PDB file of C-alpha atoms in Angstrom:
ATOM      1  CA  UNK Q   6     -14.900 -10.305 -24.827  1.00  0.00           C
ATOM      2  CA  UNK Q   7     -12.745 -10.677 -21.793  1.00  0.00           C
ATOM      3  CA  UNK Q   8     -13.338 -13.508 -19.550  1.00  0.00           C
ATOM      4  CA  UNK Q   9     -14.574 -11.298 -16.836  1.00  0.00           C
ATOM      5  CA  UNK Q  10     -17.457 -10.270 -18.990  1.00  0.00           C
ATOM      6  CA  UNK Q  11     -18.426 -14.107 -19.456  1.00  0.00           C
ATOM      7  CA  UNK Q  12     -17.762 -14.661 -15.569  1.00  0.00           C
ATOM      8  CA  UNK Q  13     -20.427 -11.721 -15.137  1.00  0.00           C
ATOM      9  CA  UNK Q  14     -22.774 -13.374 -17.290  1.00  0.00           C
ATOM     10  CA  UNK Q  15     -22.650 -16.551 -15.799  1.00  0.00           C
ATOM     11  CA  UNK Q  16     -23.159 -15.022 -12.189  1.00  0.00           C
ATOM     12  CA  UNK Q  17     -26.182 -13.325 -13.435  1.00  0.00           C
ATOM     13  CA  UNK Q  18     -27.774 -16.713 -14.743  1.00  0.00           C
ATOM     14  CA  UNK Q  19     -27.097 -18.349 -11.525  1.00  0.00           C
ATOM     15  CA  UNK Q  20     -28.745 -15.257  -9.599  1.00  0.00           C
ATOM     16  CA  UNK Q  21     -31.706 -15.819 -11.580  1.00  0.00           C
ATOM     17  CA  UNK Q  22     -31.644 -19.604 -11.084  1.00  0.00           C
ATOM     18  CA  UNK Q  23     -31.091 -19.090  -7.602  1.00  0.00           C
ATOM     19  CA  UNK Q  24     -34.325 -16.914  -7.660  1.00  0.00           C
ATOM     20  CA  UNK Q  25     -36.313 -19.514  -9.257  1.00  0.00           C
ATOM     21  CA  UNK Q  26     -35.516 -22.074  -6.619  1.00  0.00           C
ATOM     22  CA  UNK Q  27     -35.406 -20.295  -3.412  1.00  0.00           C
ATOM     23  CA  UNK Q  28     -38.417 -17.797  -3.840  1.00  0.00           C
ATOM     24  CA  UNK Q  29     -41.941 -18.948  -2.877  1.00  0.00           C
ATOM     25  CA  UNK Q  30     -43.729 -16.171  -4.954  1.00  0.00           C
ATOM     26  CA  UNK Q  31     -44.614 -17.061  -8.377  1.00  0.00           C
ATOM     27  CA  UNK Q  32     -44.307 -13.447  -9.375  1.00  0.00           C
ATOM     28  CA  UNK Q  33     -40.793 -13.445  -8.092  1.00  0.00           C
ATOM     29  CA  UNK Q  34     -40.015 -16.839  -9.868  1.00  0.00           C
ATOM     30  CA  UNK Q  35     -41.090 -15.558 -13.119  1.00  0.00           C
ATOM     31  CA  UNK Q  36     -38.612 -12.595 -12.482  1.00  0.00           C
ATOM     32  CA  UNK Q  37     -36.017 -14.893 -11.997  1.00  0.00           C
ATOM     33  CA  UNK Q  38     -36.792 -16.784 -15.330  1.00  0.00           C
ATOM     34  CA  UNK Q  39     -36.617 -13.167 -16.876  1.00  0.00           C
ATOM     35  CA  UNK Q  40     -33.043 -12.598 -15.331  1.00  0.00           C
ATOM     36  CA  UNK Q  41     -31.906 -16.144 -16.735  1.00  0.00           C
ATOM     37  CA  UNK Q  42     -33.339 -15.248 -20.143  1.00  0.00           C
ATOM     38  CA  UNK Q  43     -31.657 -11.963 -20.247  1.00  0.00           C
ATOM     39  CA  UNK Q  44     -28.239 -13.269 -19.313  1.00  0.00           C
ATOM     40  CA  UNK Q  45     -28.722 -16.079 -21.955  1.00  0.00           C
ATOM     41  CA  UNK Q  46     -29.126 -13.183 -24.522  1.00  0.00           C
ATOM     42  CA  UNK Q  47     -26.136 -11.567 -23.243  1.00  0.00           C
ATOM     43  CA  UNK Q  48     -24.167 -14.507 -23.605  1.00  0.00           C
ATOM     44  CA  UNK Q  49     -25.359 -15.137 -27.322  1.00  0.00           C
ATOM     45  CA  UNK Q  50     -24.564 -11.630 -27.906  1.00  0.00           C
ATOM     46  CA  UNK Q  51     -21.050 -11.386 -26.488  1.00  0.00           C
ATOM     47  CA  UNK Q  52     -20.268 -14.675 -28.412  1.00  0.00           C
ATOM     48  CA  UNK Q  53     -21.386 -13.065 -31.754  1.00  0.00           C
ATOM     49  CA  UNK Q  54     -19.477  -9.816 -31.054  1.00  0.00           C
ATOM     50  CA  UNK Q  55     -16.396 -11.706 -29.808  1.00  0.00           C
ATOM     51  CA  UNK Q  56     -14.422 -11.173 -32.922  1.00  0.00           C
ATOM     52  CA  UNK Q  57     -14.861  -7.402 -33.178  1.00  0.00           C
ATOM     53  CA  UNK Q  58     -17.986  -7.316 -35.649  1.00  0.00           C
ATOM     54  CA  UNK Q  59     -21.610  -8.470 -34.928  1.00  0.00           C
ATOM     55  CA  UNK Q  60     -23.049 -11.331 -36.950  1.00  0.00           C
ATOM     56  CA  UNK Q  61     -26.815 -10.431 -38.196  1.00  0.00           C
ATOM     57  CA  UNK Q  62     -28.221 -14.062 -37.240  1.00  0.00           C
ATOM     58  CA  UNK Q  63     -27.509 -13.935 -33.521  1.00  0.00           C
ATOM     59  CA  UNK Q  64     -28.927 -10.390 -33.195  1.00  0.00           C
ATOM     60  CA  UNK Q  65     -31.923 -11.153 -35.106  1.00  0.00           C
ATOM     61  CA  UNK Q  66     -32.541 -14.488 -33.173  1.00  0.00           C
ATOM     62  CA  UNK Q  67     -32.036 -12.312 -29.817  1.00  0.00           C
ATOM     63  CA  UNK Q  68     -34.537  -9.793 -30.674  1.00  0.00           C
ATOM     64  CA  UNK Q  69     -36.901 -12.703 -31.632  1.00  0.00           C
ATOM     65  CA  UNK Q  70     -36.099 -14.189 -28.440  1.00  0.00           C
ATOM     66  CA  UNK Q  71     -36.749 -10.961 -26.673  1.00  0.00           C
ATOM     67  CA  UNK Q  72     -40.297 -10.662 -27.958  1.00  0.00           C
ATOM     68  CA  UNK Q  73     -41.078 -14.513 -27.368  1.00  0.00           C
ATOM     69  CA  UNK Q  74     -40.097 -14.340 -23.815  1.00  0.00           C
ATOM     70  CA  UNK Q  75     -42.048 -10.980 -23.211  1.00  0.00           C
ATOM     71  CA  UNK Q  76     -44.979 -12.805 -24.634  1.00  0.00           C
ATOM     72  CA  UNK Q  77     -44.434 -15.771 -22.228  1.00  0.00           C
ATOM     73  CA  UNK Q  78     -43.658 -13.624 -19.168  1.00  0.00           C
ATOM     74  CA  UNK Q  79     -46.872 -11.799 -19.641  1.00  0.00           C
ATOM     75  CA  UNK Q  80     -48.877 -14.962 -20.172  1.00  0.00           C
ATOM     76  CA  UNK Q  81     -47.138 -16.124 -17.108  1.00  0.00           C
ATOM     77  CA  UNK Q  82     -48.284 -13.427 -15.075  1.00  0.00           C
ATOM     78  CA  UNK Q  83     -51.752 -13.184 -16.387  1.00  0.00           C
ATOM     79  CA  UNK Q  84     -51.849 -17.039 -15.184  1.00  0.00           C
ATOM     80  CA  UNK Q  85     -50.540 -16.081 -11.734  1.00  0.00           C
ATOM     81  CA  UNK Q  86     -53.197 -13.347 -11.443  1.00  0.00           C
ATOM     82  CA  UNK Q  87     -55.869 -15.957 -11.841  1.00  0.00           C
ATOM     83  CA  UNK Q  88     -54.254 -18.218  -9.694  1.00  0.00           C
ATOM     84  CA  UNK Q  89     -54.348 -15.302  -6.960  1.00  0.00           C
ATOM     85  CA  UNK Q  90     -57.950 -14.482  -7.548  1.00  0.00           C
ATOM     86  CA  UNK Q  91     -58.783 -18.372  -7.198  1.00  0.00           C
ATOM     87  CA  UNK Q  92     -56.650 -19.272  -4.103  1.00  0.00           C
ATOM     88  CA  UNK Q  93     -56.301 -15.568  -2.709  1.00  0.00           C
ATOM     89  CA  UNK Q  94     -52.338 -15.890  -2.956  1.00  0.00           C
ATOM     90  CA  UNK Q  95     -49.453 -16.066  -5.384  1.00  0.00           C
ATOM     91  CA  UNK Q  96     -47.331 -18.133  -2.715  1.00  0.00           C
ATOM     92  CA  UNK Q  97     -46.471 -21.507  -4.521  1.00  0.00           C
ATOM     93  CA  UNK Q  98     -46.551 -23.327  -0.834  1.00  0.00           C
ATOM     94  CA  UNK Q  99     -49.674 -21.886   0.011  1.00  0.00           C
ATOM     95  CA  UNK Q 100     -51.522 -23.002  -3.103  1.00  0.00           C
ATOM     96  CA  UNK Q 101     -50.091 -26.549  -2.856  1.00  0.00           C
ATOM     97  CA  UNK Q 102     -51.386 -26.514   0.712  1.00  0.00           C
ATOM     98  CA  UNK Q 103     -54.888 -25.466  -0.344  1.00  0.00           C
ATOM     99  CA  UNK Q 104     -55.050 -27.822  -3.149  1.00  0.00           C
ATOM    100  CA  UNK Q 105     -54.120 -30.815  -0.837  1.00  0.00           C
ATOM    101  CA  UNK Q 106     -56.884 -29.786   1.563  1.00  0.00           C
ATOM    102  CA  UNK Q 107     -59.190 -29.500  -1.522  1.00  0.00           C
ATOM    103  CA  UNK Q 108     -58.630 -33.507  -2.377  1.00  0.00           C
TER     104      UNK Q 108
END
């Protein structure tokens, strides 16, 4: 693989990291985590195919990680839905403000 591909994967990871840090919405933060996870799996697969042939273990690990991450993201979205039902918003700043008012 070329360095350009690794640079693209790194930029993709940094975009996901920026989304997690900059967005107030919990749903967008979860989407950013999904982008970061996807870029990590791309890096794993790119490293396994670097010598021209795929190794079975990284591919199996990547498939397992996709399923596990899908389950974690689904659980996180359900928790955000519960928070939105309780607080009326999915914005992190607003939830923190409402929690401070309750104390």
